Amino acid sequence: MSNASIRACLAALAATFLAATAATAGSFGVSPIRVDLDRGTRTGLVTVTNDDTRKLSFRMNLFEWTQDEQGADRNRESGDLIFFPQIMTVEPGDKRVIRIGTRAGEAGREKAYRLFIEELQDPGAGGAQGAQVAVLLRFGVPVFVAPPSGKPEPGFAKVALAKGKVEVGILNKGARTVRFDELTVKSGGEVIGRGAGWYVFPGATRAFEIPVPPDKCKPSGPLEITASAEGLEIRHTVESGPALCAP
């Protein structure tokens, strides 16, 4: 496997572990990998550690993080938050701190952002094109700015079984973001399907698909769908049938 492929795999793995307190993206570490700001906590710190044997250069960018009508993630460059530094170098084995904070005002609903930390290629390294600097790795730290009050209020907007998959739509009517860790499908108390969860923003609906093995999907009877989040669970049932279980 090439170095580029290894870096890409490490970056993908790092993006997966969003529920953890720290992550490693290739040659550098980031901690924490989620920042929560509110009326009582207007600033946060993100520490970047250089785990390599060479000096690393980084560039930071902030994007507002939203979800469209289909629940797909969208990023738009934003100046809503203050962060410093915007460019930095970290010596081998050393660490640097990025400070991020709110400007002013509070929204009625929680707002989400991503602080992208980009590892830059050394301009003097082989393959660099003149003054153009290549981005080797890009890691996004979620930043949430909470309203003075409110909570998430998730519920099922859609549950359907078709072609061997349970299609789920979850609507968050609350003022705070909710992150589902896992979605499961049970038949007769046995878990027969699992699906990865994700964030559902206030006012947004997120679509999920949970594959159900044909040999586990009963010709008739209800299937129970459970979505597990931060300290809460929501459940729904859907009827199964031979035509619905077949892929």
CSV table of C-alpha atoms in Angstrom, one decimal:
chain,number,residue,atom,x,y,z
A,1,MET,CA,0.0,0.0,0.0
A,2,SER,CA,1.4,3.5,-0.9
A,3,ASN,CA,2.0,6.2,1.7
A,4,ALA,CA,-0.9,8.2,0.2
A,5,SER,CA,-3.2,5.2,0.6
A,6,ILE,CA,-2.1,4.7,4.2
A,7,ARG,CA,-2.8,8.3,5.0
A,8,ALA,CA,-6.2,8.2,3.4
A,9,CYS,CA,-7.1,5.1,5.4
A,10,LEU,CA,-6.0,6.6,8.7
A,11,ALA,CA,-7.9,9.8,8.0
A,12,ALA,CA,-11.1,7.8,7.3
A,13,LEU,CA,-10.6,5.8,10.5
A,14,ALA,CA,-10.1,9.0,12.5
A,15,ALA,CA,-13.3,10.4,11.2
A,16,THR,CA,-15.1,7.3,12.4
A,17,PHE,CA,-14.4,7.7,16.1
A,18,LEU,CA,-16.3,10.9,16.7
A,19,ALA,CA,-17.6,9.7,20.1
A,20,ALA,CA,-14.1,9.4,21.5
A,21,THR,CA,-12.2,12.1,23.4
A,22,ALA,CA,-9.1,11.9,21.1
A,23,ALA,CA,-8.2,10.7,17.7
A,24,THR,CA,-5.1,10.1,15.6
A,25,ALA,CA,-5.0,11.2,12.0
A,26,GLY,CA,-1.9,9.8,10.4
A,27,SER,CA,1.1,11.6,11.9
A,28,PHE,CA,-0.8,13.9,14.4
A,29,GLY,CA,-3.2,13.6,17.2
A,30,VAL,CA,-6.2,15.8,18.0
A,31,SER,CA,-7.9,16.1,21.4
A,32,PRO,CA,-10.8,16.5,22.1
A,33,ILE,CA,-12.6,15.8,18.9
A,34,ARG,CA,-15.8,17.5,19.9
A,35,VAL,CA,-16.2,21.0,21.4
A,36,ASP,CA,-19.3,22.2,23.2
A,37,LEU,CA,-19.8,25.9,23.8
A,38,ASP,CA,-22.7,27.6,25.6
A,39,ARG,CA,-23.5,30.6,27.8
A,40,GLY,CA,-21.2,29.4,30.6
A,41,THR,CA,-18.4,28.1,28.3
A,42,ARG,CA,-17.7,30.6,25.5
A,43,THR,CA,-14.2,29.3,24.7
A,44,GLY,CA,-12.8,25.9,24.0
A,45,LEU,CA,-9.3,24.4,23.4
A,46,VAL,CA,-8.2,21.8,20.8
A,47,THR,CA,-4.7,20.3,21.2
A,48,VAL,CA,-2.8,19.1,18.2
A,49,THR,CA,0.1,16.7,18.9
A,50,ASN,CA,2.9,15.9,16.5
A,51,ASP,CA,3.5,12.2,16.6
A,52,ASP,CA,5.9,12.3,13.7
A,53,THR,CA,9.7,12.7,13.6
A,54,ARG,CA,9.5,15.8,11.4
A,55,LYS,CA,8.1,19.3,11.8
A,56,LEU,CA,4.4,19.5,10.7
A,57,SER,CA,2.6,22.5,9.4
A,58,PHE,CA,-1.2,23.0,9.7
A,59,ARG,CA,-3.9,25.3,8.4
A,60,MET,CA,-7.3,25.8,10.1
A,61,ASN,CA,-10.6,26.6,8.6
A,62,LEU,CA,-14.1,27.0,10.1
A,63,PHE,CA,-17.3,25.8,8.3
A,64,GLU,CA,-20.9,26.0,9.4
A,65,TRP,CA,-22.3,22.5,9.4
A,66,THR,CA,-25.9,22.0,8.3
A,67,GLN,CA,-28.1,19.3,6.9
A,68,ASP,CA,-30.3,19.6,3.9
A,69,GLU,CA,-33.9,18.4,3.4
A,70,GLN,CA,-32.6,14.8,2.8
A,71,GLY,CA,-30.4,14.9,5.9
A,72,ALA,CA,-27.1,15.1,3.9
A,73,ASP,CA,-24.3,17.0,5.6
A,74,ARG,CA,-23.4,20.4,4.1
A,75,ASN,CA,-20.4,22.6,5.0
A,76,ARG,CA,-20.2,26.4,4.3
A,77,GLU,CA,-17.3,28.6,5.2
A,78,SER,CA,-18.1,30.7,8.2
A,79,GLY,CA,-16.8,33.6,10.3
A,80,ASP,CA,-19.3,33.0,13.2
A,81,LEU,CA,-16.6,31.8,15.6
A,82,ILE,CA,-13.2,33.1,16.5
A,83,PHE,CA,-10.3,30.7,16.4
A,84,PHE,CA,-6.5,31.2,16.7
A,85,PRO,CA,-4.0,30.4,15.3
A,86,GLN,CA,-5.1,29.9,11.7
A,87,ILE,CA,-1.7,28.6,10.6
A,88,MET,CA,0.9,26.9,12.8
A,89,THR,CA,3.8,24.6,12.9
A,90,VAL,CA,4.4,21.9,15.5
A,91,GLU,CA,7.9,20.4,16.2
A,92,PRO,CA,8.4,16.6,16.5
A,93,GLY,CA,6.9,15.3,19.8
A,94,ASP,CA,5.5,18.7,20.7
A,95,LYS,CA,1.9,20.0,20.8
A,96,ARG,CA,0.1,23.3,20.1
A,97,VAL,CA,-3.3,24.5,21.3
A,98,ILE,CA,-6.0,26.0,19.1
A,99,ARG,CA,-8.4,28.4,20.9
A,100,ILE,CA,-12.0,28.7,19.6
A,101,GLY,CA,-14.8,30.9,21.0
A,102,THR,CA,-18.1,32.5,20.3
A,103,ARG,CA,-18.4,36.1,19.1
A,104,ALA,CA,-21.7,37.3,20.6
A,105,GLY,CA,-25.3,36.5,20.7
A,106,GLU,CA,-27.2,33.2,21.2
A,107,ALA,CA,-29.4,31.4,18.7
A,108,GLY,CA,-32.8,29.8,19.6
A,109,ARG,CA,-31.4,26.5,18.3
A,110,GLU,CA,-28.1,24.9,18.6
A,111,LYS,CA,-25.7,25.7,15.8
A,112,ALA,CA,-23.0,23.3,14.5
A,113,TYR,CA,-19.6,24.0,13.0
A,114,ARG,CA,-16.6,22.0,11.9
A,115,LEU,CA,-13.1,23.3,12.6
A,116,PHE,CA,-11.0,21.6,9.9
A,117,ILE,CA,-7.3,21.0,10.8
A,118,GLU,CA,-5.3,20.4,7.6
A,119,GLU,CA,-1.8,19.0,7.6
A,120,LEU,CA,0.1,20.8,4.8
A,121,GLN,CA,2.8,19.3,2.6
A,122,ASP,CA,6.3,20.8,3.1
A,123,PRO,CA,6.7,23.2,0.1
A,124,GLY,CA,10.3,21.9,-0.3
A,125,ALA,CA,9.1,18.2,-0.4
A,126,GLY,CA,9.2,16.3,-3.7
A,127,GLY,CA,6.2,16.7,-5.9
A,128,ALA,CA,5.3,20.2,-4.7
A,129,GLN,CA,4.1,22.5,-7.5
A,130,GLY,CA,5.7,25.8,-7.1
A,131,ALA,CA,3.9,27.9,-4.4
A,132,GLN,CA,1.0,25.5,-4.3
A,133,VAL,CA,0.7,23.7,-1.0
A,134,ALA,CA,-0.9,20.3,-0.9
A,135,VAL,CA,-3.2,19.2,1.9
A,136,LEU,CA,-2.0,15.8,3.2
A,137,LEU,CA,-4.7,15.1,5.8
A,138,ARG,CA,-7.9,16.9,6.8
A,139,PHE,CA,-9.6,16.3,10.2
A,140,GLY,CA,-12.9,18.0,11.2
A,141,VAL,CA,-13.6,18.8,14.8
A,142,PRO,CA,-17.3,19.3,15.5
A,143,VAL,CA,-18.1,22.5,17.4
A,144,PHE,CA,-21.6,23.0,18.9
A,145,VAL,CA,-22.9,26.3,20.2
A,146,ALA,CA,-25.9,25.6,22.4
A,147,PRO,CA,-28.9,27.9,23.1
A,148,PRO,CA,-29.7,29.1,26.6
A,149,SER,CA,-32.3,26.3,27.0
A,150,GLY,CA,-33.8,23.4,25.2
A,151,LYS,CA,-33.2,19.8,24.5
A,152,PRO,CA,-33.3,17.3,21.6
A,153,GLU,CA,-36.7,15.9,20.7
A,154,PRO,CA,-36.1,13.1,18.2
A,155,GLY,CA,-38.9,11.0,16.8
A,156,PHE,CA,-39.5,8.7,13.8
A,157,ALA,CA,-40.7,10.5,10.7
A,158,LYS,CA,-40.6,7.4,8.6
A,159,VAL,CA,-40.2,3.6,9.1
A,160,ALA,CA,-40.6,1.2,6.2
A,161,LEU,CA,-39.3,-2.2,5.2
A,162,ALA,CA,-38.5,-2.7,1.5
A,163,LYS,CA,-36.1,-4.9,-0.5
A,164,GLY,CA,-34.6,-6.4,2.7
A,165,LYS,CA,-33.8,-3.0,4.2
A,166,VAL,CA,-35.4,-1.0,6.9
A,167,GLU,CA,-35.6,2.7,5.9
A,168,VAL,CA,-35.8,5.1,8.8
A,169,GLY,CA,-36.2,8.8,8.9
A,170,ILE,CA,-35.6,10.6,12.3
A,171,LEU,CA,-36.8,14.1,12.8
A,172,ASN,CA,-35.4,16.2,15.6
A,173,LYS,CA,-38.0,18.8,16.8
A,174,GLY,CA,-35.9,20.0,19.6
A,175,ALA,CA,-33.5,22.9,20.1
A,176,ARG,CA,-30.4,20.7,20.6
A,177,THR,CA,-28.5,18.3,18.4
A,178,VAL,CA,-28.8,14.6,19.1
A,179,ARG,CA,-26.3,11.9,18.0
A,180,PHE,CA,-27.5,8.4,17.6
A,181,ASP,CA,-24.8,5.8,18.3
A,182,GLU,CA,-26.6,2.8,16.7
A,183,LEU,CA,-29.9,1.7,15.2
A,184,THR,CA,-31.0,-1.9,15.6
A,185,VAL,CA,-33.7,-4.1,14.1
A,186,LYS,CA,-35.1,-6.9,16.3
A,187,SER,CA,-37.4,-9.8,15.5
A,188,GLY,CA,-38.8,-11.8,18.4
A,189,GLY,CA,-36.3,-10.1,20.7
A,190,GLU,CA,-33.3,-11.1,18.6
A,191,VAL,CA,-31.2,-8.4,16.9
A,192,ILE,CA,-31.2,-9.2,13.2
A,193,GLY,CA,-29.8,-5.9,11.8
A,194,ARG,CA,-27.6,-3.0,12.9
A,195,GLY,CA,-27.0,0.4,11.4
A,196,ALA,CA,-24.5,3.2,12.2
A,197,GLY,CA,-26.0,6.3,13.7
A,198,TRP,CA,-25.1,10.0,13.2
A,199,TYR,CA,-26.0,13.5,14.2
A,200,VAL,CA,-29.5,14.9,13.7
A,201,PHE,CA,-29.6,18.6,13.9
A,202,PRO,CA,-32.5,20.7,15.3
A,203,GLY,CA,-35.3,20.9,12.8
A,204,ALA,CA,-33.6,18.4,10.5
A,205,THR,CA,-34.6,14.9,9.3
A,206,ARG,CA,-31.9,12.3,8.8
A,207,ALA,CA,-32.4,9.1,6.7
A,208,PHE,CA,-30.9,5.8,7.8
A,209,GLU,CA,-30.9,2.3,6.2
A,210,ILE,CA,-30.5,-0.9,8.1
A,211,PRO,CA,-29.9,-4.1,6.1
A,212,VAL,CA,-31.8,-7.1,7.2
A,213,PRO,CA,-30.5,-10.6,6.3
A,214,PRO,CA,-33.2,-12.5,4.3
A,215,ASP,CA,-32.8,-15.6,6.5
A,216,LYS,CA,-33.5,-13.5,9.6
A,217,CYS,CA,-36.4,-11.5,8.2
A,218,LYS,CA,-39.5,-13.4,9.1
A,219,PRO,CA,-42.3,-13.8,6.6
A,220,SER,CA,-44.8,-12.2,8.9
A,221,GLY,CA,-44.8,-10.4,12.3
A,222,PRO,CA,-43.5,-7.1,13.5
A,223,LEU,CA,-39.9,-5.9,13.5
A,224,GLU,CA,-38.9,-3.5,16.3
A,225,ILE,CA,-36.6,-0.7,15.4
A,226,THR,CA,-34.6,1.0,18.2
A,227,ALA,CA,-32.5,4.1,17.8
A,228,SER,CA,-30.1,4.7,20.7
A,229,ALA,CA,-28.7,8.1,21.5
A,230,GLU,CA,-27.2,10.1,24.4
A,231,GLY,CA,-29.2,8.7,27.3
A,232,LEU,CA,-32.4,8.0,25.4
A,233,GLU,CA,-34.0,5.5,23.1
A,234,ILE,CA,-36.8,5.7,20.6
A,235,ARG,CA,-38.7,2.7,19.3
A,236,HIS,CA,-41.0,1.8,16.4
A,237,THR,CA,-42.5,-1.3,14.9
A,238,VAL,CA,-43.0,-2.2,11.3
A,239,GLU,CA,-44.7,-5.3,9.8
A,240,SER,CA,-42.7,-7.7,7.7
A,241,GLY,CA,-43.7,-9.9,4.8
A,242,PRO,CA,-42.2,-12.2,2.2
A,243,ALA,CA,-42.1,-9.5,-0.5
A,244,LEU,CA,-40.6,-7.0,1.8
A,245,CYS,CA,-37.9,-9.2,3.1
A,246,ALA,CA,-36.5,-10.2,-0.3
A,247,PRO,CA,-33.6,-8.0,-1.5
